[in-house]
XYZ file of C-alpha atoms in Angstrom:
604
model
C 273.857 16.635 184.559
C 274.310 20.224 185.902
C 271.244 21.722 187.855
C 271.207 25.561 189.220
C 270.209 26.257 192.257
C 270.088 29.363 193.753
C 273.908 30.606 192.670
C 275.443 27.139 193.201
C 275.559 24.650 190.340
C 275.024 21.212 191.142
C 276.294 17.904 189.492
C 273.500 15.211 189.981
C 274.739 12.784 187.072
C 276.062 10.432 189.593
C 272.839 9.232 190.770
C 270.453 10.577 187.972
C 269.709 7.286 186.703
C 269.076 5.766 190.271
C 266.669 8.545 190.827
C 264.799 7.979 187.604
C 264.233 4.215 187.922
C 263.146 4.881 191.569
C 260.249 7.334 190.166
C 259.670 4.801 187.221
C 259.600 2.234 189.913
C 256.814 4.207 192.233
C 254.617 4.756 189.255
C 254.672 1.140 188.534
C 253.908 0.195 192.724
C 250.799 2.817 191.861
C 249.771 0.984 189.190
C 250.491 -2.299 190.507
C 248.101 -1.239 193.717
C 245.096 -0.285 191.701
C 245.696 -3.510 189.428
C 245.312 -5.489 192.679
C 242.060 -3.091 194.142
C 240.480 -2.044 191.301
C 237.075 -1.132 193.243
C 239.155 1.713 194.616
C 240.342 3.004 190.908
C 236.608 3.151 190.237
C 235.477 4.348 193.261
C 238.177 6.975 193.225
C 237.547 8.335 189.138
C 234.522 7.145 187.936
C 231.839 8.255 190.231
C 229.288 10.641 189.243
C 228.272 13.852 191.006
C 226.561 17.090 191.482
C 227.352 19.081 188.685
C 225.943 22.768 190.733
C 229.760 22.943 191.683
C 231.190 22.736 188.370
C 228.893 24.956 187.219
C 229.810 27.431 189.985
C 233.310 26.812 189.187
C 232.401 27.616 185.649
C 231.019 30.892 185.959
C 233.569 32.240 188.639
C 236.761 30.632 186.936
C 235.644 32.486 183.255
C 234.490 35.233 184.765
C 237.914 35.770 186.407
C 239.437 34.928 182.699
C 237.489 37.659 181.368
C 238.506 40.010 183.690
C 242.537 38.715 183.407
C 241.580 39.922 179.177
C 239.652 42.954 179.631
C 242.551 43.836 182.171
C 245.441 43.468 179.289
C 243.386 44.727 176.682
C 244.644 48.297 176.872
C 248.184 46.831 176.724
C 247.246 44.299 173.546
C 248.865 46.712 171.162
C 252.263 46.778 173.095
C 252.582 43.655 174.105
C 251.259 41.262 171.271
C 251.570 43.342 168.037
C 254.626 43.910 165.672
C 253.990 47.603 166.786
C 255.006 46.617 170.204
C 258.199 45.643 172.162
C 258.597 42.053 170.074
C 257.917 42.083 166.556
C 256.699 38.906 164.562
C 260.191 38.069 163.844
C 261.202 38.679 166.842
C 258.802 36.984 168.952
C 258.763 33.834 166.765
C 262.789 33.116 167.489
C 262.517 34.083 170.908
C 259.846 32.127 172.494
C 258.205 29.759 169.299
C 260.422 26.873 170.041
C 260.434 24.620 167.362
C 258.313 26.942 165.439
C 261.426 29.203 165.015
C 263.023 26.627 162.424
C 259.951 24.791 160.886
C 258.403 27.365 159.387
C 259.581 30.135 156.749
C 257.632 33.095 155.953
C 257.811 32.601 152.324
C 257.506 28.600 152.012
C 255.172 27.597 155.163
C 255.815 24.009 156.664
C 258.517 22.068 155.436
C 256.083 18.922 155.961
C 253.229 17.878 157.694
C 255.340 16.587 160.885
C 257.040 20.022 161.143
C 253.691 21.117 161.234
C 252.853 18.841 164.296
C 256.254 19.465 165.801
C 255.616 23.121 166.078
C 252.045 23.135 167.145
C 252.845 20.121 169.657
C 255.584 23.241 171.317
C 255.088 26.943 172.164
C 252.607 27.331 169.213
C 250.959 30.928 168.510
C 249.409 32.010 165.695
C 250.773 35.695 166.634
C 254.275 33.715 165.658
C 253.015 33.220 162.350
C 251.091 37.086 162.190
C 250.943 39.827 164.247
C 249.700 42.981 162.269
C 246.823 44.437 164.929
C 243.869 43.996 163.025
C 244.206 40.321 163.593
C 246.098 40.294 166.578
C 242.594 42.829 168.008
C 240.255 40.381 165.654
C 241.818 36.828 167.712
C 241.512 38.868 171.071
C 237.424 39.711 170.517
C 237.152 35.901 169.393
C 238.798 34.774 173.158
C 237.100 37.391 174.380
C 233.658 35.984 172.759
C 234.399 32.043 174.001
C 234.935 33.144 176.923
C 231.627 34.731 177.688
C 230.300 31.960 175.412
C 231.698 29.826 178.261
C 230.255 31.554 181.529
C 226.870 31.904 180.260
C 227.421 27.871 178.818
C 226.277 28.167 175.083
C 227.940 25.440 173.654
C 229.931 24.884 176.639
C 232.349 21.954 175.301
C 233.157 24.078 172.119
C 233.514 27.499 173.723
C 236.121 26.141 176.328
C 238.249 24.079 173.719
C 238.048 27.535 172.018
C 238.419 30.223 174.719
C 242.093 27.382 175.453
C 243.243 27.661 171.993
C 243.074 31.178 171.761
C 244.271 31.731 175.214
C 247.056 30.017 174.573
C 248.022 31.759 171.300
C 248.131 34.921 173.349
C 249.824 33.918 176.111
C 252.649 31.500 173.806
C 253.592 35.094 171.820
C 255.728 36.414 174.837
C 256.635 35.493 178.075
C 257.363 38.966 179.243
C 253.832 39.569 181.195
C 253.694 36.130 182.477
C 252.541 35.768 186.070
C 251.143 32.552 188.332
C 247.613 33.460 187.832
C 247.961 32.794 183.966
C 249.602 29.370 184.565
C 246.853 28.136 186.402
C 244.315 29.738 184.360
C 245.815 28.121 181.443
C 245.948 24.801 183.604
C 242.686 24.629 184.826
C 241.112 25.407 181.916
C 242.127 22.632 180.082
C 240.603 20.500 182.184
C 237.745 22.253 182.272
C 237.575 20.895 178.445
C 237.111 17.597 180.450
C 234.400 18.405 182.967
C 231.121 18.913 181.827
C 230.436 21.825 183.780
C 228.181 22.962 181.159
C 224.991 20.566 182.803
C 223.977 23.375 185.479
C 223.156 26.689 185.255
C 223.759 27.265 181.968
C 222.107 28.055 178.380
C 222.746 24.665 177.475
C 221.284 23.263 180.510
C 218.309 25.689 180.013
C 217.364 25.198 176.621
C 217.543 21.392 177.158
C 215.134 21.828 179.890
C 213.043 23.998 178.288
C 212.846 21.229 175.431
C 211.463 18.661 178.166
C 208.976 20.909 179.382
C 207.486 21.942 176.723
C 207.857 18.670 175.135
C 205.767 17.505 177.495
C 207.624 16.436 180.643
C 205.114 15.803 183.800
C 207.962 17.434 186.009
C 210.932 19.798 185.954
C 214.110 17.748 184.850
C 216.567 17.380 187.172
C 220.377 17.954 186.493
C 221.982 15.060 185.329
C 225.324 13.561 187.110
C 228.510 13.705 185.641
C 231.892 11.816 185.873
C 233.834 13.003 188.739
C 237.116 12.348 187.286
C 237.702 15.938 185.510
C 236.656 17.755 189.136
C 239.130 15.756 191.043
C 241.521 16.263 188.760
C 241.115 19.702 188.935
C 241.269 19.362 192.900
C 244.255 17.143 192.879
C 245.963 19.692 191.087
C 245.201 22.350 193.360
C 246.644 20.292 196.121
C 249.671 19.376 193.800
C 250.076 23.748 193.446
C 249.656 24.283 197.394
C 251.932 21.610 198.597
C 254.766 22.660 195.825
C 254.573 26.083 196.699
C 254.996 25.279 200.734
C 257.516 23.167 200.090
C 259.709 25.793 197.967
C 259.376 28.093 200.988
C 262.702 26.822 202.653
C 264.615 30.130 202.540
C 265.782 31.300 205.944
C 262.865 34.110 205.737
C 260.222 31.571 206.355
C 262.506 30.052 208.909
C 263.213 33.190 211.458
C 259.023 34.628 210.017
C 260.390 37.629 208.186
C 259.458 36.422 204.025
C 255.779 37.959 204.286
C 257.525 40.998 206.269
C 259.815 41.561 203.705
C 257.194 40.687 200.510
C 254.994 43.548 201.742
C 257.969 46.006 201.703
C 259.200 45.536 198.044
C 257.964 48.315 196.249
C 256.591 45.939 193.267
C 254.357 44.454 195.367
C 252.418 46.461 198.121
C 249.340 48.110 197.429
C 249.852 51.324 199.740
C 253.194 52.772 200.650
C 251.670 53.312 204.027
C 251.806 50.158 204.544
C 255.083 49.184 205.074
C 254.886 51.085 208.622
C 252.135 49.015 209.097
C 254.191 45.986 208.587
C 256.706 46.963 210.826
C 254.460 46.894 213.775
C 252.714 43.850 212.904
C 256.204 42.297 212.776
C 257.724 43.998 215.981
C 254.238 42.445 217.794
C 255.080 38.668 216.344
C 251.661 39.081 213.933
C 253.904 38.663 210.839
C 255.904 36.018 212.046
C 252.940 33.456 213.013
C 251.671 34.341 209.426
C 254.504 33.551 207.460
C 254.692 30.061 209.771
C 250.913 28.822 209.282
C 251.154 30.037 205.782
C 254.148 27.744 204.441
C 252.462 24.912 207.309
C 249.328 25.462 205.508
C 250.629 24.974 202.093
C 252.892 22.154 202.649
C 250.001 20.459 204.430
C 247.556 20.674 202.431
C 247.570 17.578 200.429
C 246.005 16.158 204.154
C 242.649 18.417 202.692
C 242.503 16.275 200.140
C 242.923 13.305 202.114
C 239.933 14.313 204.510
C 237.970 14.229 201.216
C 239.166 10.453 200.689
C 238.746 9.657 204.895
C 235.181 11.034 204.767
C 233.605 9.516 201.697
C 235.274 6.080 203.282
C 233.824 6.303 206.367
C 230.278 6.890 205.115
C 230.751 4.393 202.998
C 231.942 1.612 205.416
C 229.187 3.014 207.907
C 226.361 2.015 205.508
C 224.875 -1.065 204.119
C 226.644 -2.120 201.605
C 230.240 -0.887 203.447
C 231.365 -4.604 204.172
C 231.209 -5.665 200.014
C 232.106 -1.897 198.796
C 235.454 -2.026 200.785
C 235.753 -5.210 201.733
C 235.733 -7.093 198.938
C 239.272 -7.820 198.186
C 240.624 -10.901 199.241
C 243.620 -11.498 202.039
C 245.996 -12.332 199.379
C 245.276 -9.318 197.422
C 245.120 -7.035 199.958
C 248.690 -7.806 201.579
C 250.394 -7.324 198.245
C 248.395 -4.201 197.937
C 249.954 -3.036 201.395
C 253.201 -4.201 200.330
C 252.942 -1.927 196.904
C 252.223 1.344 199.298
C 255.218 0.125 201.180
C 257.282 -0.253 198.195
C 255.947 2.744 196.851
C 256.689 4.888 200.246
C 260.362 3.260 200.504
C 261.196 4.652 196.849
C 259.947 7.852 197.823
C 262.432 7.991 200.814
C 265.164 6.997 198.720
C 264.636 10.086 196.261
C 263.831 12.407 198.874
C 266.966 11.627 200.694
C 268.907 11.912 197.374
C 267.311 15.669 197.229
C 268.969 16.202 200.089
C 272.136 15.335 200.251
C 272.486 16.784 196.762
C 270.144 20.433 197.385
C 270.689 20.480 201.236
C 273.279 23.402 202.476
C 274.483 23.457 205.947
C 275.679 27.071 205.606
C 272.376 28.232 204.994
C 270.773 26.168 207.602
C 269.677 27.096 211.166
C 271.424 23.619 212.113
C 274.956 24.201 210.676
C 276.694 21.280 212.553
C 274.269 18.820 210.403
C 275.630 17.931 206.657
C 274.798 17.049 203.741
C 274.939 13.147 204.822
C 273.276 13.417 208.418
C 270.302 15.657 206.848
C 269.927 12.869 204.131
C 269.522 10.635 206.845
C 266.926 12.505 208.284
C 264.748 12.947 205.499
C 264.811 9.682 204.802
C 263.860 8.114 208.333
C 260.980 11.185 208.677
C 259.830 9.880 205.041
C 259.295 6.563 205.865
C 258.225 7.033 209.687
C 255.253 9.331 208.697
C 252.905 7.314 207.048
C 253.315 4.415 209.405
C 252.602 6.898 212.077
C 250.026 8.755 210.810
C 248.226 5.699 209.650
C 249.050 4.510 213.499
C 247.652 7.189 215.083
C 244.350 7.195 212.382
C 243.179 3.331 213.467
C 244.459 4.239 217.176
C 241.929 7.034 217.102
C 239.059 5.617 215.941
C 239.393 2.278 217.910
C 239.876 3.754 221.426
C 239.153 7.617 220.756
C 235.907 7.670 218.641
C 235.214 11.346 219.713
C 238.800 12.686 218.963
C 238.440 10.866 215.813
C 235.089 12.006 214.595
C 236.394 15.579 215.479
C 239.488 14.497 213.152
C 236.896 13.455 210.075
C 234.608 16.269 210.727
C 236.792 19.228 211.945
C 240.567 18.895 211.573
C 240.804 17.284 208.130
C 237.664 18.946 206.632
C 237.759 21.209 203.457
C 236.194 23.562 205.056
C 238.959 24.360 207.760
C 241.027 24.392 205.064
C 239.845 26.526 202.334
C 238.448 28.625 205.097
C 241.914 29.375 205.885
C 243.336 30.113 202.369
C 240.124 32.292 201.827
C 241.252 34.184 204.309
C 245.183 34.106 203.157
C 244.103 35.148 199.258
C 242.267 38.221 200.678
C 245.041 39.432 202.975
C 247.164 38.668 199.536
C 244.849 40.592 197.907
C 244.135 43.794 200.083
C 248.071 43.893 200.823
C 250.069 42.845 197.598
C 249.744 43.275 193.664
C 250.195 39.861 192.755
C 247.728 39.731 189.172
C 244.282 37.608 189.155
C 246.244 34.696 191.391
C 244.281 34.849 194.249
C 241.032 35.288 192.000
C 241.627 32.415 189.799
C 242.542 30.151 193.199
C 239.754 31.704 194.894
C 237.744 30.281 191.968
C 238.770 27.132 191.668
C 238.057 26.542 195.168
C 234.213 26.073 194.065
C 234.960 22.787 192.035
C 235.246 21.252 195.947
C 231.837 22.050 197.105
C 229.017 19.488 196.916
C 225.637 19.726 196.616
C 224.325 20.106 199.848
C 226.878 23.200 199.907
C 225.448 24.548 196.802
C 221.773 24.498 198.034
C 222.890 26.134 201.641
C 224.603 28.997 199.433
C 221.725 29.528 197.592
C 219.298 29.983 201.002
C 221.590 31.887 202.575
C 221.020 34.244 199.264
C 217.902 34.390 199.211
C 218.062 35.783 202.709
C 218.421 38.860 204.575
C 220.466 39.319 207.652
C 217.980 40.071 211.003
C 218.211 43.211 212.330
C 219.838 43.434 216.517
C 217.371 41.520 218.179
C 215.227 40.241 216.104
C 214.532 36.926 215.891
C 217.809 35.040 217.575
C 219.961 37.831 216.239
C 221.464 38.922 219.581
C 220.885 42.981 220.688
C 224.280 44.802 219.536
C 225.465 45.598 223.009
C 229.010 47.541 223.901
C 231.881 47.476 221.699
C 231.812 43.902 221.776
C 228.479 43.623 219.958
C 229.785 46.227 217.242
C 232.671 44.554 216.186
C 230.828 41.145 216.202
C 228.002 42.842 213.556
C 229.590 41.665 210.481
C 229.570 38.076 211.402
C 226.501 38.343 213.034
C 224.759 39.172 209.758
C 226.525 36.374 207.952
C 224.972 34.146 210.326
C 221.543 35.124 211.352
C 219.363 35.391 208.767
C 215.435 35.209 207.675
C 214.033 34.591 204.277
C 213.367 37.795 201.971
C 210.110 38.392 200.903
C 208.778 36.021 197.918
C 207.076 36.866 195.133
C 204.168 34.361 193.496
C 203.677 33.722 190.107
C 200.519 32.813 189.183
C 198.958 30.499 186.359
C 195.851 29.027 184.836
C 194.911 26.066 186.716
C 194.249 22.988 184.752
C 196.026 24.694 181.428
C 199.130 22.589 180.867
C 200.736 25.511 178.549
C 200.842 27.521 181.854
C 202.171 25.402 183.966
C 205.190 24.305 181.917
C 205.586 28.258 181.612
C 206.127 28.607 184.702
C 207.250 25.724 185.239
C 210.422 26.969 183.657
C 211.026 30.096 185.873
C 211.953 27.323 188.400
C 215.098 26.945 186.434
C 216.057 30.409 187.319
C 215.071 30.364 190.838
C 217.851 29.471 192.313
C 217.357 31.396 195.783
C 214.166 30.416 196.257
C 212.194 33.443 195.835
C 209.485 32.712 193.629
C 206.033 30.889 194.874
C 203.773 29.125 192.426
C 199.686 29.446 192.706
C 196.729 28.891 190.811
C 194.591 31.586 189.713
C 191.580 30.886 187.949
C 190.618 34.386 186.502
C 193.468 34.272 184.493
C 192.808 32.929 180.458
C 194.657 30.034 179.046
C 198.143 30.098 178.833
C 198.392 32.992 180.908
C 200.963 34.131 183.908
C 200.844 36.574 186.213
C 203.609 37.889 189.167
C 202.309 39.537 192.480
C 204.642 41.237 194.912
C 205.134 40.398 198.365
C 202.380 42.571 199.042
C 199.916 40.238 196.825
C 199.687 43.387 194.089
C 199.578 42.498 191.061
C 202.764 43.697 188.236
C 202.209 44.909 184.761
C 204.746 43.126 182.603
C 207.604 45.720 182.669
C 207.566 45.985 186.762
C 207.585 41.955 186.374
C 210.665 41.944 184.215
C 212.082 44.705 186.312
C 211.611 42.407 189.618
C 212.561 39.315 188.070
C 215.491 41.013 187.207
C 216.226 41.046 190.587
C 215.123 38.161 191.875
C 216.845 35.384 189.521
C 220.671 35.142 189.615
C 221.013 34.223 186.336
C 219.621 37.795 185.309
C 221.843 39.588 187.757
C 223.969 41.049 185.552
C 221.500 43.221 183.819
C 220.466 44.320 187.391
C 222.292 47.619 187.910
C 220.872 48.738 184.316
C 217.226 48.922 185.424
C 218.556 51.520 187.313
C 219.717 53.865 184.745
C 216.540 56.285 183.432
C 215.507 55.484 180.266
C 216.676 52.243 180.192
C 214.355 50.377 182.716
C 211.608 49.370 180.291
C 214.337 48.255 177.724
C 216.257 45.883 180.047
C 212.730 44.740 181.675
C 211.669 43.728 177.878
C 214.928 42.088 177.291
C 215.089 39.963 180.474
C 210.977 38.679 179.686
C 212.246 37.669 176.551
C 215.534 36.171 178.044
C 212.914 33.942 179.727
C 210.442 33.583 177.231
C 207.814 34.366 178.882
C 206.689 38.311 177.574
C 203.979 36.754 175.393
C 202.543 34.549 178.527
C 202.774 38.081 181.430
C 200.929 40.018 178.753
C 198.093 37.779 178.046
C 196.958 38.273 181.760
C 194.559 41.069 182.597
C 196.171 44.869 183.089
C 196.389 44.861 186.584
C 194.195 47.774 188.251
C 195.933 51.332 188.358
């Protein structure tokens, strides 16, 4: 077998079929290791958690799709029509696959497997038709499941749809591809998977709603769902990060000069300014250190999931039932379970060190005196030395070093740290380099690791305001110091914004479950709940911070506002003319119009 790489061509038949059973052979030490500890397949997949991060994930990730459609729409014509650069024809013999051969325009499928065979491949129904009305008519359906999907009406059904129809425009051509549509495409079918449709969401509303005013004596709480989809989802983040890290190995991200050289090709940067810019940020060694914590960061990062894995084990151990949740396998099972990670580990080596004898060249090497043979070697004696080390070093630390390794759990190997760090690396991508809806749709994705203590400190910290210099334990702004410290400053120090109250009937139960059912919507916290009793059955009414009292427009207006889930009708109530309209539509969003206008007319 001939593989390219680079400009060479390389032969790899002579140990092709050693280097297949060796993979065949570490998938069956996997498998063989979770037959033997099956608590730790459970533990690992079927879990249940929060689902406020899916949800989160939801909302950003098809928001971000949206924007990736919206974005191409003015191109839909050229580059998806038979008025464009490929026609139907075209198109369908180019990039169809099998579709190119199983189907004729005249006859259809040859047979019901041809059928199969070509939908299994590249399949687009732009292959089949591409006239713009329906080429225009299948792009306002994606577009439809795809807001379908963030608001989460018929969440399941509107991301199966919003993939199918993604993927017959993106299957049509390759010509527009980029990396942010590959993961999009990715991630969203396994988003068919995760019920992230449980939070924050129509669905998750209306079923609420249901309870209440079916009579429920309290508000319903979210229900838990399998974890499997989500850590899919983060597994193959870490599977994306750690490929891309480890296919920086040009000499650029050797000497520091890739990210240098990146921001200087014209197809990329942002601002032709810039590439002076670059110059000096290279000249100072700023550029360099980038480019080297970038590719560390990436090739590393599988060690973010890991800290995922370390920390839920050490709570667990540290807690009452740690001895029979981890300790539960017997002696017997346990070696053999070490002995498939060793197994598994020593077939590793053995590829790895194939890769490089076969991939390795010295000439473009820093270290030409070491061939093909030695850096085999070496890649094979770092493969199997690392684990042993690092799990070495792991039991070493937390034996004689319990503060170094409760910094390790809590600090080094936290996700945090981590996706702190490629939050900031997507937004330098972003500010510097035209690189698509890739660092949107990673950015995005990055919510699916939060957990629900995360979700709850996001939503305080909106529903606050940052504290003005010196008040409160905001420190005075003082010197230059103190101004370039602001923006963090307000990040961190904070007080609650002003709340609003709703009030209700006491004692009416029709009400209560009214308002009752704002709480779903109140997800900063702004909203307080009080009994009023001059107000008639079934009545509500919403005060200002003040304690006046809001006629039913200047409610919907505020509520507006207040509630993220109304958000985007926000910046309308600021258009004349419109106000009342949107503050009519959002009461009735919430169905509550009929309960703020049985209360009293407030006085003028």
């Amino acid at each position: 077998m001939i593989l390219a790489v680079g400009k060479r061509l390389t032969d790899v038949s002579a140990h092709l079929d050693a280097a297949t059973a060796a993979i065949f052979a570490g998938v069956a030490c996997v498998a063989l290791f979770f037959a033997l500890r099956p608590e730790l397949w459970r533990r690992l997949w079927f879990t249940k958690i929060d689902p406020r991060p899916a949800a989160l994930c939801r909302v950003a990730f098809g928001a971000v799709v949206l924007w990736s459609l919206v974005d191409l729409l003015p191109y839909a014509r050229m580059l998806f029509t038979d008025e464009g650069i490929w026609p139907t024809t075209l198109a369908r013999k180019r990039f169809a696959g099998h579709m190119a051969t199983a189907w004729d325009p005249e006859h259809g499928f040859a047979s019901g497997v041809e059928l199969v065979r070509a939908v299994w491949g590249r399949f687009s129904l732009f292959h089949l038709r591409s006239d713009p009305p329906f080429v225009f008519a299948i792009y306002g359906l994606t577009i439809a499941a795809v807001v379908a999907l963030i608001a989460g009406w018929r969440t399941r059904l509107a991301t199966i749809a919003a993939w199918l129809l993604l993927n017959t425009i993106y299957s049509y051509s390759a010509i527009f591809y980029t990396g942010g549509d590959t993961v999009i495409r990715v991630f969203l079918f396994l988003g068919i998977f995760l019920r992230w449709g449980d939070a924050y969401s129509v669905d998750a509303w209306r079923r609420r709603r249901r309870a209440l005013l079916g009579g429920a004596r309290s508000l319903p709480a979210p229900p838990l769902i399998p974890a499997w989809p989500a850590q899919l989802m983060i597994l193959q983040l870490t599977i994306i990060y750690c490929a891309t890290g480890a296919l920086k190995s040009g000499l650029t991200w050797l000497d520091g000069t890739a990210l240098y050289y990146a921001l200087s090709l014209d197809h990329f940067y942002r601002h032709p300014d810039q590439i002076a810019l670059g110059v000096v940020l290279q000249r100072i060694g700023a550029l360099p250190l980038l480019t080297w914590a970038t590719k560390l960061w990436e090739t590393l990062f599988p060690f973010a999931a890991i800290g995922l894995a370390l920390q839920a084990f050490e709570r667990e151990r540290r807690g009452p039932d740690g001895a029979r949740l981890w300790g539960d396998a017997g002696p017997l099972r346990r070696a053999l379970s070490y002995a498939c990670v060793a197994g598994f580990f020593a077939l590793a080596a053995y590829v790895a060190a194939l890769a490089a004898a076969y991939y390795y060249d010295a000439s473009l090497s820093p270290w030409p005196s070491v061939d093909g043979q030695m850096m085999a070697r070496l890649v094979q004696a770092a493969v199997l030395a690392a684990p042993a080390l690092l799990v070495a070093l792991y039991l070493g630390l937390r034996r004689w070093a319990p503060r170094a390794h409760a910094w390790l759990i809590d600090v080094g190997l936290d996700r945090r740290l981590w996706l702190g760090f490629g939050v900031a690396m997507h937004l330098g991508i972003d500010l510097l380099m035209n690189v698509g809806t890739f660092v949107q749709v990673m950015l995005a994705v990055y919510l699916i690791w939060l957990k629900g203590d995360d979700v709850d400190a996001l939503w305080r910290w909106v529903g606050s305001r940052p504290l003005r210099p010196g008040e409160g334990d905001a420190p005075a702004r003082v010197g230059l110091r103190g101004w370039l410290c602001a923006p963090l400053r307000r990040l961190r120090h904070r007080a609650p914004r002003p709340r609003y109250t709703i009030a209700y009937a006491p004692g009416d139960d029709a009400a209560i479950r009214r308002a009752a059912l704002l709480r779903c919507w109140d997800l900063g916290g702004r909203l307080d709940f009080a009994a009023d009793p001059s107000l008639p059955g079934g009545a509500l009414r919403m005060r200002s911070p003040e304690g006046a009292a809001l006629a039913p427009s200047a409610a919907g207006v505020a509520l507006c506002r207040l509630l993220p889930g109304l958000w985007p009708l926000a910046p309308l109530t600021l258009v004349p003319g419109v106000r009342a309209g949107i503050a009519a539509l959002s009461l009735a969003i919430l169905r509550q119009r009929r309960a703020l206008a049985l209360a009293p007319a407030p006085p003028p």
